Amino acid sequence: MLILGIETSCDETSASLVNEKNELLSNIIISQDEIHKEHGGIIPELASRQHVKIIDLVIQKTFQEASASLSDLDVIGVTNGPGLAGSLIVGVNYAKGLGLALTKPVIGVNHLKAHAFAAWITKDLQTNKEFHVPNEYPLMCLIVSGGHTDLVLLNSNKEFELIGRTRDDAAGEAFDKAARLLGLGFPGGPQIDKFAKLSGEKFNFPRAFMPHTHDFSFSGMKTAFLKLSKSETPYDSLKISKLCNTFQEAIVDVLTKKTINAAHINNCKGIVLTGGVAANSWLREEMVRKSDIPVYIPEKKLCTDNGAMVASFVSENYNYKSKIKDINLDVFPSLSY
Ligand code: KG4
Ligand code: ZN
């Protein structure tokens, strides 16, 4: 059984193959960071044009890397929301064309659920690394990315219950904006992560915990960071690192404490940490250190947007008896759980 996952919801063009055991055969991810960097954020029209240019190459490469051919393929999964409409359309139309040509089913996959399913990939066949996958429910899942900061209760791998989310900025967005204030470029999250490692020092800094709710709010912390960073100009490299460390520590403090608290309240057997911000080194360390229940975190390259998580969703959820050929599959830019 060979499953292709296609992901083009934002600014990564990615295609990956997994088998029926949810082992990863190949994972090609082409990022558009270079294109959007000069604008300081993602330009939707440039994103969709770039997907159009390279999607065919990305699909070819993923088959090459897996030493597989199109005729081996059984099912195609493609992200059809949420995301940028123009970007989603490219992946969905490619998938429909391929499904039609090969007479194979095409399944629309929710990008947020797919992020969670990155944690169900059992092995990377290229590195031979095996992953510890969740096997007991309920699970508390923190999906934390550039567009979302969601706490989702999983009672099974089919039941996603959104119990908390950000009321303003997503954590990734807050990282990106903080990095921009310091002139660190786009995307900012990885830059903050890198510079924070160079400093053990911190400024005093507030946190917004939003008590009595599982919701988050990062806009106040972002404003506090704006004030702090202004008061610390001019910057030298030590000060930049101390500022990054301060902001990262505050965001991670809120994310870890609220996730662990929500897991306890709901008697969860484990925590799943995923989405682009889950690539943050300090967040990964702190969640494991503070939690007394198992924490499942996909490898960094499976946390940021990728086709493997889409293929993994299909591998775990698809009923092989129902052969879906959904030629009417549409995109849903604001899709929720
Ligand atoms: O999941 P993702 O690739 O795309 C969306 O679905 O949004 O997440 C992208 C976000 C960006 O805001 C980026 O700055 C953040 O994830 N990110 C990080 C790190 N790597 C990516 N944030 C903090 N630390 C990182 N190492
Ligand atoms: Zn994402």
Short mmCIF file of N, CA and C in Angstrom, two decimals, residues 223-336:
data_model
loop_
_atom_site.label_atom_id
_atom_site.label_comp_id
_atom_site.label_asym_id
_atom_site.label_seq_id
_atom_site.Cartn_x
_atom_site.Cartn_y
_atom_site.Cartn_z
N THR A 223 2.95 43.32 22.69
CA THR A 223 3.07 44.76 22.96
C THR A 223 4.12 45.01 24.04
N ALA A 224 4.13 44.15 25.06
CA ALA A 224 5.14 44.27 26.12
C ALA A 224 6.55 44.12 25.52
N PHE A 225 6.66 43.22 24.53
CA PHE A 225 7.97 43.01 23.90
C PHE A 225 8.37 44.22 23.05
N LEU A 226 7.39 44.83 22.43
CA LEU A 226 7.65 46.04 21.64
C LEU A 226 8.25 47.12 22.54
N LYS A 227 7.63 47.31 23.72
CA LYS A 227 8.11 48.33 24.67
C LYS A 227 9.51 47.99 25.17
N LEU A 228 9.67 46.72 25.58
CA LEU A 228 10.97 46.30 26.11
C LEU A 228 12.07 46.47 25.06
N SER A 229 11.79 46.03 23.84
CA SER A 229 12.84 46.07 22.82
C SER A 229 13.20 47.52 22.48
N LYS A 230 12.21 48.40 22.50
CA LYS A 230 12.49 49.83 22.22
C LYS A 230 13.37 50.42 23.32
N SER A 231 13.05 50.02 24.57
CA SER A 231 13.81 50.60 25.69
C SER A 231 15.25 50.07 25.73
N GLU A 232 15.52 49.01 25.00
CA GLU A 232 16.87 48.42 25.05
C GLU A 232 17.72 48.79 23.84
N THR A 233 17.23 49.67 22.97
CA THR A 233 18.06 50.07 21.82
C THR A 233 19.21 50.96 22.33
N PRO A 234 20.36 51.01 21.68
CA PRO A 234 20.74 50.22 20.51
C PRO A 234 21.09 48.78 20.91
N TYR A 235 20.95 47.87 19.95
CA TYR A 235 21.21 46.46 20.23
C TYR A 235 22.66 46.09 19.92
N ASP A 236 23.18 45.18 20.70
CA ASP A 236 24.37 44.45 20.28
C ASP A 236 23.97 42.98 20.29
N SER A 237 24.86 42.10 19.90
CA SER A 237 24.44 40.70 19.74
C SER A 237 24.03 40.08 21.08
N LEU A 238 24.67 40.51 22.16
CA LEU A 238 24.31 39.96 23.48
C LEU A 238 22.89 40.35 23.87
N LYS A 239 22.56 41.62 23.59
CA LYS A 239 21.24 42.11 23.95
C LYS A 239 20.16 41.41 23.10
N ILE A 240 20.45 41.20 21.82
CA ILE A 240 19.50 40.51 20.93
C ILE A 240 19.22 39.11 21.50
N SER A 241 20.27 38.43 21.90
CA SER A 241 20.09 37.06 22.42
C SER A 241 19.28 37.08 23.72
N LYS A 242 19.58 38.05 24.57
CA LYS A 242 18.85 38.14 25.85
C LYS A 242 17.36 38.44 25.59
N LEU A 243 17.09 39.32 24.62
CA LEU A 243 15.69 39.64 24.28
C LEU A 243 14.98 38.41 23.71
N CYS A 244 15.65 37.68 22.83
CA CYS A 244 15.05 36.46 22.24
C CYS A 244 14.77 35.44 23.33
N ASN A 245 15.73 35.27 24.22
CA ASN A 245 15.58 34.30 25.31
C ASN A 245 14.38 34.67 26.20
N THR A 246 14.24 35.96 26.46
CA THR A 246 13.15 36.44 27.31
C THR A 246 11.80 36.13 26.68
N PHE A 247 11.65 36.47 25.42
CA PHE A 247 10.36 36.30 24.75
C PHE A 247 10.04 34.81 24.58
N GLN A 248 11.03 34.06 24.13
CA GLN A 248 10.83 32.62 23.92
C GLN A 248 10.42 31.94 25.22
N GLU A 249 11.13 32.27 26.29
CA GLU A 249 10.84 31.63 27.58
C GLU A 249 9.40 31.95 28.04
N ALA A 250 8.96 33.19 27.83
CA ALA A 250 7.61 33.58 28.26
C ALA A 250 6.55 32.83 27.45
N ILE A 251 6.72 32.77 26.14
CA ILE A 251 5.74 32.07 25.29
C ILE A 251 5.71 30.58 25.65
N VAL A 252 6.89 29.99 25.80
CA VAL A 252 6.98 28.56 26.10
C VAL A 252 6.38 28.26 27.48
N ASP A 253 6.59 29.16 28.42
CA ASP A 253 6.04 29.00 29.76
C ASP A 253 4.51 28.87 29.69
N VAL A 254 3.88 29.78 28.94
CA VAL A 254 2.42 29.77 28.80
C VAL A 254 1.97 28.50 28.08
N LEU A 255 2.62 28.18 26.97
CA LEU A 255 2.19 27.02 26.17
C LEU A 255 2.30 25.73 26.97
N THR A 256 3.41 25.56 27.68
CA THR A 256 3.61 24.28 28.39
C THR A 256 2.65 24.18 29.59
N LYS A 257 2.58 25.24 30.39
CA LYS A 257 1.73 25.15 31.60
C LYS A 257 0.27 24.94 31.23
N LYS A 258 -0.21 25.66 30.22
CA LYS A 258 -1.63 25.53 29.88
C LYS A 258 -1.93 24.16 29.25
N THR A 259 -1.02 23.65 28.46
CA THR A 259 -1.23 22.34 27.84
C THR A 259 -1.25 21.24 28.90
N ILE A 260 -0.29 21.29 29.81
CA ILE A 260 -0.20 20.25 30.84
C ILE A 260 -1.42 20.33 31.77
N ASN A 261 -1.84 21.54 32.09
CA ASN A 261 -3.03 21.73 32.93
C ASN A 261 -4.28 21.16 32.22
N ALA A 262 -4.43 21.46 30.95
CA ALA A 262 -5.59 20.94 30.19
C ALA A 262 -5.54 19.41 30.11
N ALA A 263 -4.35 18.86 29.99
CA ALA A 263 -4.20 17.39 29.95
C ALA A 263 -4.64 16.77 31.27
N HIS A 264 -4.24 17.39 32.38
CA HIS A 264 -4.62 16.87 33.70
C HIS A 264 -6.13 16.94 33.91
N ILE A 265 -6.70 18.10 33.60
CA ILE A 265 -8.14 18.30 33.81
C ILE A 265 -8.94 17.25 33.03
N ASN A 266 -8.46 16.87 31.87
CA ASN A 266 -9.19 15.93 31.01
C ASN A 266 -8.69 14.49 31.14
N ASN A 267 -7.92 14.23 32.20
CA ASN A 267 -7.40 12.88 32.47
C ASN A 267 -6.70 12.26 31.26
N CYS A 268 -5.89 13.05 30.59
CA CYS A 268 -5.25 12.55 29.37
C CYS A 268 -4.11 11.59 29.70
N LYS A 269 -3.89 10.66 28.76
CA LYS A 269 -2.83 9.66 28.93
C LYS A 269 -1.53 10.13 28.26
N GLY A 270 -1.63 11.19 27.48
CA GLY A 270 -0.44 11.70 26.82
C GLY A 270 -0.69 13.06 26.19
N ILE A 271 0.43 13.68 25.77
CA ILE A 271 0.36 15.00 25.12
C ILE A 271 1.00 14.88 23.74
N VAL A 272 0.35 15.47 22.74
CA VAL A 272 0.94 15.54 21.40
C VAL A 272 1.26 17.00 21.13
N LEU A 273 2.51 17.27 20.77
CA LEU A 273 2.95 18.64 20.49
C LEU A 273 3.33 18.71 19.01
N THR A 274 2.65 19.58 18.26
CA THR A 274 2.91 19.59 16.82
C THR A 274 2.61 20.95 16.19
N GLY A 275 2.93 21.12 14.91
CA GLY A 275 2.81 22.41 14.24
C GLY A 275 4.19 23.07 14.18
N GLY A 276 4.33 24.08 13.34
CA GLY A 276 5.64 24.70 13.10
C GLY A 276 6.38 25.13 14.37
N VAL A 277 5.67 25.70 15.34
CA VAL A 277 6.33 26.19 16.56
C VAL A 277 6.84 25.02 17.41
N ALA A 278 6.27 23.82 17.19
CA ALA A 278 6.76 22.64 17.91
C ALA A 278 8.18 22.27 17.47
N ALA A 279 8.70 22.96 16.45
CA ALA A 279 10.11 22.77 16.08
C ALA A 279 11.02 23.54 17.04
N ASN A 280 10.42 24.38 17.89
CA ASN A 280 11.22 25.20 18.83
C ASN A 280 11.91 24.33 19.88
N SER A 281 13.23 24.46 19.96
CA SER A 281 14.02 23.57 20.83
C SER A 281 13.60 23.69 22.30
N TRP A 282 13.39 24.94 22.76
CA TRP A 282 13.07 25.14 24.18
C TRP A 282 11.68 24.60 24.51
N LEU A 283 10.73 24.79 23.59
CA LEU A 283 9.38 24.26 23.81
C LEU A 283 9.41 22.73 23.90
N ARG A 284 10.18 22.10 23.02
CA ARG A 284 10.28 20.63 23.02
C ARG A 284 10.84 20.14 24.36
N GLU A 285 11.93 20.81 24.79
CA GLU A 285 12.57 20.39 26.05
C GLU A 285 11.67 20.60 27.25
N GLU A 286 11.07 21.78 27.32
CA GLU A 286 10.27 22.13 28.49
C GLU A 286 9.02 21.28 28.62
N MET A 287 8.37 20.97 27.50
CA MET A 287 7.15 20.17 27.57
C MET A 287 7.48 18.79 28.15
N VAL A 288 8.57 18.21 27.70
CA VAL A 288 8.97 16.89 28.19
C VAL A 288 9.38 16.97 29.66
N ARG A 289 10.13 18.02 30.00
CA ARG A 289 10.64 18.17 31.37
C ARG A 289 9.50 18.38 32.37
N LYS A 290 8.50 19.18 32.01
CA LYS A 290 7.45 19.52 32.98
C LYS A 290 6.34 18.48 33.07
N SER A 291 6.15 17.69 32.01
CA SER A 291 4.98 16.80 31.98
C SER A 291 5.26 15.47 32.71
N ASP A 292 4.26 14.98 33.46
CA ASP A 292 4.43 13.67 34.09
C ASP A 292 3.70 12.58 33.31
N ILE A 293 3.16 12.92 32.14
CA ILE A 293 2.60 11.91 31.25
C ILE A 293 3.42 11.94 29.94
N PRO A 294 3.38 10.87 29.13
CA PRO A 294 4.23 10.84 27.92
C PRO A 294 3.92 11.99 26.97
N VAL A 295 4.97 12.53 26.36
CA VAL A 295 4.83 13.61 25.39
C VAL A 295 5.32 13.10 24.03
N TYR A 296 4.50 13.25 23.01
CA TYR A 296 4.84 12.78 21.66
C TYR A 296 5.09 14.00 20.79
N ILE A 297 6.32 14.13 20.30
CA ILE A 297 6.66 15.29 19.47
C ILE A 297 7.32 14.78 18.18
N PRO A 298 6.71 15.05 17.03
CA PRO A 298 7.35 14.61 15.78
C PRO A 298 8.71 15.28 15.59
N GLU A 299 9.56 14.68 14.76
CA GLU A 299 10.84 15.30 14.41
C GLU A 299 10.57 16.71 13.88
N LYS A 300 11.58 17.58 13.99
CA LYS A 300 11.37 18.99 13.61
C LYS A 300 10.83 19.14 12.19
N LYS A 301 11.39 18.38 11.26
CA LYS A 301 10.94 18.56 9.87
C LYS A 301 9.52 18.02 9.63
N LEU A 302 9.00 17.28 10.61
CA LEU A 302 7.61 16.81 10.51
C LEU A 302 6.66 17.70 11.31
N CYS A 303 7.22 18.71 12.01
CA CYS A 303 6.39 19.67 12.74
C CYS A 303 5.98 20.83 11.84
N THR A 304 6.95 21.39 11.10
CA THR A 304 6.60 22.44 10.14
C THR A 304 5.86 21.76 8.98
N ASP A 305 5.22 22.57 8.12
CA ASP A 305 4.34 21.99 7.09
C ASP A 305 5.05 20.95 6.21
N ASN A 306 4.39 19.84 6.00
CA ASN A 306 4.98 18.75 5.21
C ASN A 306 3.89 17.81 4.69
N GLY A 307 4.22 17.08 3.63
CA GLY A 307 3.25 16.16 3.04
C GLY A 307 3.11 14.86 3.82
N ALA A 308 4.13 14.53 4.63
CA ALA A 308 4.12 13.27 5.38
C ALA A 308 2.94 13.23 6.35
N MET A 309 2.66 14.35 6.98
CA MET A 309 1.55 14.38 7.96
C MET A 309 0.21 14.16 7.25
N VAL A 310 0.11 14.61 6.01
CA VAL A 310 -1.12 14.44 5.22
C VAL A 310 -1.27 12.95 4.86
N ALA A 311 -0.17 12.36 4.43
CA ALA A 311 -0.18 10.93 4.10
C ALA A 311 -0.47 10.10 5.35
N SER A 312 0.08 10.52 6.49
CA SER A 312 -0.13 9.80 7.74
C SER A 312 -1.61 9.84 8.14
N PHE A 313 -2.23 10.99 7.94
CA PHE A 313 -3.66 11.10 8.25
C PHE A 313 -4.44 10.06 7.43
N VAL A 314 -4.13 9.97 6.15
CA VAL A 314 -4.85 9.03 5.27
C VAL A 314 -4.56 7.60 5.72
N SER A 315 -3.31 7.34 6.03
CA SER A 315 -2.92 5.99 6.47
C SER A 315 -3.71 5.57 7.71
N GLU A 316 -3.94 6.48 8.63
CA GLU A 316 -4.64 6.15 9.89
C GLU A 316 -6.16 6.19 9.78
N ASN A 317 -6.69 6.93 8.82
CA ASN A 317 -8.13 7.17 8.79
C ASN A 317 -8.88 6.61 7.60
N TYR A 318 -8.18 6.24 6.57
CA TYR A 318 -8.86 5.89 5.34
C TYR A 318 -9.43 4.48 5.39
N ASN A 319 -10.66 4.41 4.98
CA ASN A 319 -11.28 3.09 4.88
C ASN A 319 -11.07 2.59 3.45
N TYR A 320 -10.19 1.62 3.30
CA TYR A 320 -9.77 1.20 1.96
C TYR A 320 -10.88 0.59 1.13
N LYS A 321 -11.97 0.23 1.82
CA LYS A 321 -13.07 -0.40 1.07
C LYS A 321 -13.86 0.65 0.29
N SER A 322 -13.91 1.87 0.85
CA SER A 322 -14.68 2.89 0.14
C SER A 322 -13.77 3.66 -0.81
N LYS A 323 -13.90 3.36 -2.05
CA LYS A 323 -13.02 3.98 -3.05
C LYS A 323 -13.58 5.35 -3.46
N ILE A 324 -13.01 6.37 -2.88
CA ILE A 324 -13.54 7.70 -3.17
C ILE A 324 -12.79 8.30 -4.37
N LYS A 325 -13.52 8.77 -5.34
CA LYS A 325 -12.88 9.53 -6.43
C LYS A 325 -13.59 10.87 -6.46
N ASP A 326 -13.12 11.78 -5.61
CA ASP A 326 -13.88 13.02 -5.45
C ASP A 326 -13.39 14.10 -6.39
N ILE A 327 -13.93 14.09 -7.58
CA ILE A 327 -13.53 15.06 -8.59
C ILE A 327 -14.09 16.45 -8.26
N ASN A 328 -15.08 16.49 -7.35
CA ASN A 328 -15.64 17.79 -6.96
C ASN A 328 -14.95 18.37 -5.72
N LEU A 329 -13.92 17.72 -5.24
CA LEU A 329 -13.23 18.18 -4.03
C LEU A 329 -12.89 19.67 -4.14
N ASP A 330 -13.28 20.43 -3.11
CA ASP A 330 -13.06 21.88 -3.14
C ASP A 330 -12.09 22.27 -2.03
N VAL A 331 -11.70 23.54 -1.99
CA VAL A 331 -10.82 24.03 -0.92
C VAL A 331 -11.65 24.81 0.11
N PHE A 332 -11.20 24.76 1.38
CA PHE A 332 -11.91 25.44 2.47
C PHE A 332 -10.89 26.24 3.29
N PRO A 333 -10.65 27.50 2.90
CA PRO A 333 -9.60 28.30 3.55
C PRO A 333 -9.79 28.47 5.05
N SER A 334 -11.04 28.44 5.56
CA SER A 334 -11.26 28.63 7.00
C SER A 334 -11.70 27.35 7.70
N LEU A 335 -11.41 26.21 7.14
CA LEU A 335 -11.81 24.92 7.72
C LEU A 335 -11.37 24.81 9.18
N SER A 336 -12.26 24.26 10.03
CA SER A 336 -11.86 23.99 11.42
C SER A 336 -11.88 22.46 11.62
#
